[in-house]
């Protein structure tokens, strides 16, 4: 009670408890703590008037929840949380960032578990492009993400050609 129920330090304690229980295979308990941590962040951001959608901290909590939901077998909820994190990180860091690429990989694993092989491959491909594409003015990122990768992209990034 040193900081109160809705302090950032309390949220971090819930994250530590989630990690503790996850390491012991107690995923349902870990998930409860992770949800509490995210709810505190949402409340803090809302009370401070910040734009919740632009928070890196909220993105991190969504990634954690997405991974825990996937470990618990709730793949649809996992996908929702990971997509939230993806939208936030894309706005904060742009397309060509490791932060976005990391979420793309997690989205790919989740899509694969949902039986969507094509979706999984697309996320893996985008992760490679986001992580490796040099930040030049003539890159293919915009077109690639809008209408899909080209055969040249697949060859350049060593992704099996699926065109």
GROMACS .gro file of C-alpha atoms in nm:
model
  163
    1UNK     CA    1   0.000   0.000   0.000
    2UNK     CA    2   0.302   0.228  -0.020
    3UNK     CA    3   0.206   0.353  -0.367
    4UNK     CA    4  -0.161   0.262  -0.393
    5UNK     CA    5  -0.364   0.037  -0.618
    6UNK     CA    6  -0.326   0.244  -0.933
    7UNK     CA    7   0.040   0.341  -0.930
    8UNK     CA    8   0.288   0.243  -1.200
    9UNK     CA    9   0.500   0.066  -0.936
   10UNK     CA   10   0.197  -0.148  -0.848
   11UNK     CA   11   0.156  -0.239  -1.214
   12UNK     CA   12   0.521  -0.345  -1.227
   13UNK     CA   13   0.469  -0.562  -0.918
   14UNK     CA   14   0.180  -0.735  -1.096
   15UNK     CA   15   0.409  -0.792  -1.394
   16UNK     CA   16   0.671  -0.949  -1.168
   17UNK     CA   17   0.406  -1.172  -1.013
   18UNK     CA   18   0.288  -1.272  -1.361
   19UNK     CA   19   0.645  -1.364  -1.455
   20UNK     CA   20   0.687  -1.560  -1.130
   21UNK     CA   21   0.375  -1.769  -1.195
   22UNK     CA   22   0.455  -1.812  -1.563
   23UNK     CA   23   0.795  -1.959  -1.473
   24UNK     CA   24   0.614  -2.214  -1.257
   25UNK     CA   25   0.372  -2.309  -1.532
   26UNK     CA   26   0.076  -2.140  -1.363
   27UNK     CA   27  -0.041  -1.961  -1.675
   28UNK     CA   28  -0.396  -1.881  -1.561
   29UNK     CA   29  -0.267  -1.704  -1.250
   30UNK     CA   30   0.001  -1.527  -1.454
   31UNK     CA   31  -0.266  -1.408  -1.695
   32UNK     CA   32  -0.473  -1.260  -1.411
   33UNK     CA   33  -0.176  -1.060  -1.284
   34UNK     CA   34  -0.088  -0.944  -1.634
   35UNK     CA   35  -0.445  -0.823  -1.692
   36UNK     CA   36  -0.434  -0.630  -1.364
   37UNK     CA   37  -0.105  -0.468  -1.467
   38UNK     CA   38  -0.247  -0.356  -1.801
   39UNK     CA   39  -0.565  -0.224  -1.640
   40UNK     CA   40  -0.358  -0.003  -1.409
   41UNK     CA   41  -0.169   0.138  -1.708
   42UNK     CA   42  -0.497   0.205  -1.889
   43UNK     CA   43  -0.634   0.385  -1.585
   44UNK     CA   44  -0.317   0.591  -1.537
   45UNK     CA   45  -0.304   0.696  -1.901
   46UNK     CA   46  -0.672   0.784  -1.899
   47UNK     CA   47  -0.645   0.989  -1.578
   48UNK     CA   48  -0.347   1.184  -1.713
   49UNK     CA   49  -0.529   1.260  -2.038
   50UNK     CA   50  -0.262   1.091  -2.250
   51UNK     CA   51  -0.357   0.926  -2.574
   52UNK     CA   52  -0.373   0.562  -2.467
   53UNK     CA   53  -0.322   0.442  -2.824
   54UNK     CA   54   0.022   0.604  -2.839
   55UNK     CA   55   0.170   0.454  -2.524
   56UNK     CA   56   0.479   0.232  -2.554
   57UNK     CA   57   0.403   0.099  -2.208
   58UNK     CA   58   0.056  -0.007  -2.317
   59UNK     CA   59   0.209  -0.176  -2.621
   60UNK     CA   60   0.442  -0.377  -2.398
   61UNK     CA   61   0.152  -0.487  -2.180
   62UNK     CA   62  -0.046  -0.591  -2.489
   63UNK     CA   63   0.248  -0.801  -2.610
   64UNK     CA   64   0.276  -0.970  -2.269
   65UNK     CA   65  -0.096  -1.041  -2.263
   66UNK     CA   66  -0.089  -1.166  -2.620
   67UNK     CA   67   0.183  -1.415  -2.536
   68UNK     CA   68   0.008  -1.532  -2.220
   69UNK     CA   69  -0.326  -1.570  -2.396
   70UNK     CA   70  -0.151  -1.782  -2.659
   71UNK     CA   71   0.013  -1.997  -2.391
   72UNK     CA   72  -0.330  -2.043  -2.234
   73UNK     CA   73  -0.478  -2.150  -2.568
   74UNK     CA   74  -0.693  -1.841  -2.620
   75UNK     CA   75  -0.564  -1.768  -2.968
   76UNK     CA   76  -0.828  -1.513  -3.072
   77UNK     CA   77  -0.766  -1.301  -2.763
   78UNK     CA   78  -0.392  -1.338  -2.823
   79UNK     CA   79  -0.435  -1.210  -3.177
   80UNK     CA   80  -0.639  -0.910  -3.055
   81UNK     CA   81  -0.373  -0.806  -2.801
   82UNK     CA   82  -0.088  -0.853  -3.047
   83UNK     CA   83  -0.269  -0.650  -3.313
   84UNK     CA   84  -0.317  -0.372  -3.058
   85UNK     CA   85   0.056  -0.377  -2.983
   86UNK     CA   86   0.134  -0.379  -3.355
   87UNK     CA   87  -0.080  -0.071  -3.423
   88UNK     CA   88   0.077   0.121  -3.136
   89UNK     CA   89   0.434   0.026  -3.222
   90UNK     CA   90   0.384   0.104  -3.588
   91UNK     CA   91   0.263   0.453  -3.495
   92UNK     CA   92   0.546   0.507  -3.246
   93UNK     CA   93   0.840   0.353  -3.431
   94UNK     CA   94   0.734   0.335  -3.796
   95UNK     CA   95   0.730   0.023  -4.011
   96UNK     CA   96   1.105  -0.031  -4.021
   97UNK     CA   97   1.172  -0.114  -3.659
   98UNK     CA   98   1.264  -0.412  -3.450
   99UNK     CA   99   0.972  -0.330  -3.217
  100UNK     CA  100   0.726  -0.386  -3.503
  101UNK     CA  101   0.918  -0.688  -3.636
  102UNK     CA  102   0.900  -0.858  -3.294
  103UNK     CA  103   0.523  -0.827  -3.288
  104UNK     CA  104   0.501  -0.952  -3.649
  105UNK     CA  105   0.682  -1.269  -3.543
  106UNK     CA  106   0.442  -1.324  -3.253
  107UNK     CA  107   0.146  -1.260  -3.482
  108UNK     CA  108   0.287  -1.518  -3.722
  109UNK     CA  109   0.313  -1.783  -3.450
  110UNK     CA  110  -0.042  -1.712  -3.342
  111UNK     CA  111  -0.176  -1.725  -3.699
  112UNK     CA  112   0.005  -2.056  -3.748
  113UNK     CA  113  -0.158  -2.200  -3.437
  114UNK     CA  114  -0.494  -2.081  -3.567
  115UNK     CA  115  -0.427  -2.282  -3.884
  116UNK     CA  116  -0.373  -1.977  -4.104
  117UNK     CA  117  -0.045  -2.073  -4.274
  118UNK     CA  118  -0.062  -1.795  -4.532
  119UNK     CA  119  -0.118  -1.534  -4.262
  120UNK     CA  120   0.174  -1.676  -4.064
  121UNK     CA  121   0.402  -1.656  -4.368
  122UNK     CA  122   0.295  -1.299  -4.441
  123UNK     CA  123   0.376  -1.191  -4.084
  124UNK     CA  124   0.714  -1.367  -4.100
  125UNK     CA  125   0.791  -1.199  -4.430
  126UNK     CA  126   0.696  -0.856  -4.300
  127UNK     CA  127   0.908  -0.916  -3.989
  128UNK     CA  128   1.211  -0.979  -4.210
  129UNK     CA  129   1.144  -0.669  -4.418
  130UNK     CA  130   1.080  -0.448  -4.114
  131UNK     CA  131   1.393  -0.568  -3.939
  132UNK     CA  132   1.632  -0.565  -4.236
  133UNK     CA  133   1.512  -0.297  -4.477
  134UNK     CA  134   1.751   0.000  -4.477
  135UNK     CA  135   1.583   0.335  -4.414
  136UNK     CA  136   1.617   0.485  -4.761
  137UNK     CA  137   1.375   0.699  -4.955
  138UNK     CA  138   1.331   0.437  -5.228
  139UNK     CA  139   1.245   0.133  -5.016
  140UNK     CA  140   0.955  -0.100  -5.090
  141UNK     CA  141   0.804  -0.101  -4.740
  142UNK     CA  142   0.499   0.111  -4.818
  143UNK     CA  143   0.397  -0.081  -5.129
  144UNK     CA  144   0.498  -0.416  -4.985
  145UNK     CA  145   0.281  -0.376  -4.678
  146UNK     CA  146  -0.013  -0.241  -4.877
  147UNK     CA  147  -0.031  -0.489  -5.160
  148UNK     CA  148   0.197  -0.772  -5.050
  149UNK     CA  149   0.558  -0.859  -5.120
  150UNK     CA  150   0.696  -0.894  -5.470
  151UNK     CA  151   0.910  -1.178  -5.602
  152UNK     CA  152   1.215  -0.948  -5.576
  153UNK     CA  153   1.145  -0.885  -5.208
  154UNK     CA  154   1.131  -1.258  -5.143
  155UNK     CA  155   1.469  -1.313  -5.309
  156UNK     CA  156   1.632  -1.013  -5.142
  157UNK     CA  157   1.526  -1.121  -4.793
  158UNK     CA  158   1.579  -1.496  -4.841
  159UNK     CA  159   1.210  -1.574  -4.793
  160UNK     CA  160   1.087  -1.869  -5.000
  161UNK     CA  161   0.926  -1.729  -5.313
  162UNK     CA  162   0.552  -1.780  -5.286
  163UNK     CA  163   0.454  -1.579  -5.596
   0.00000   0.00000   0.00000
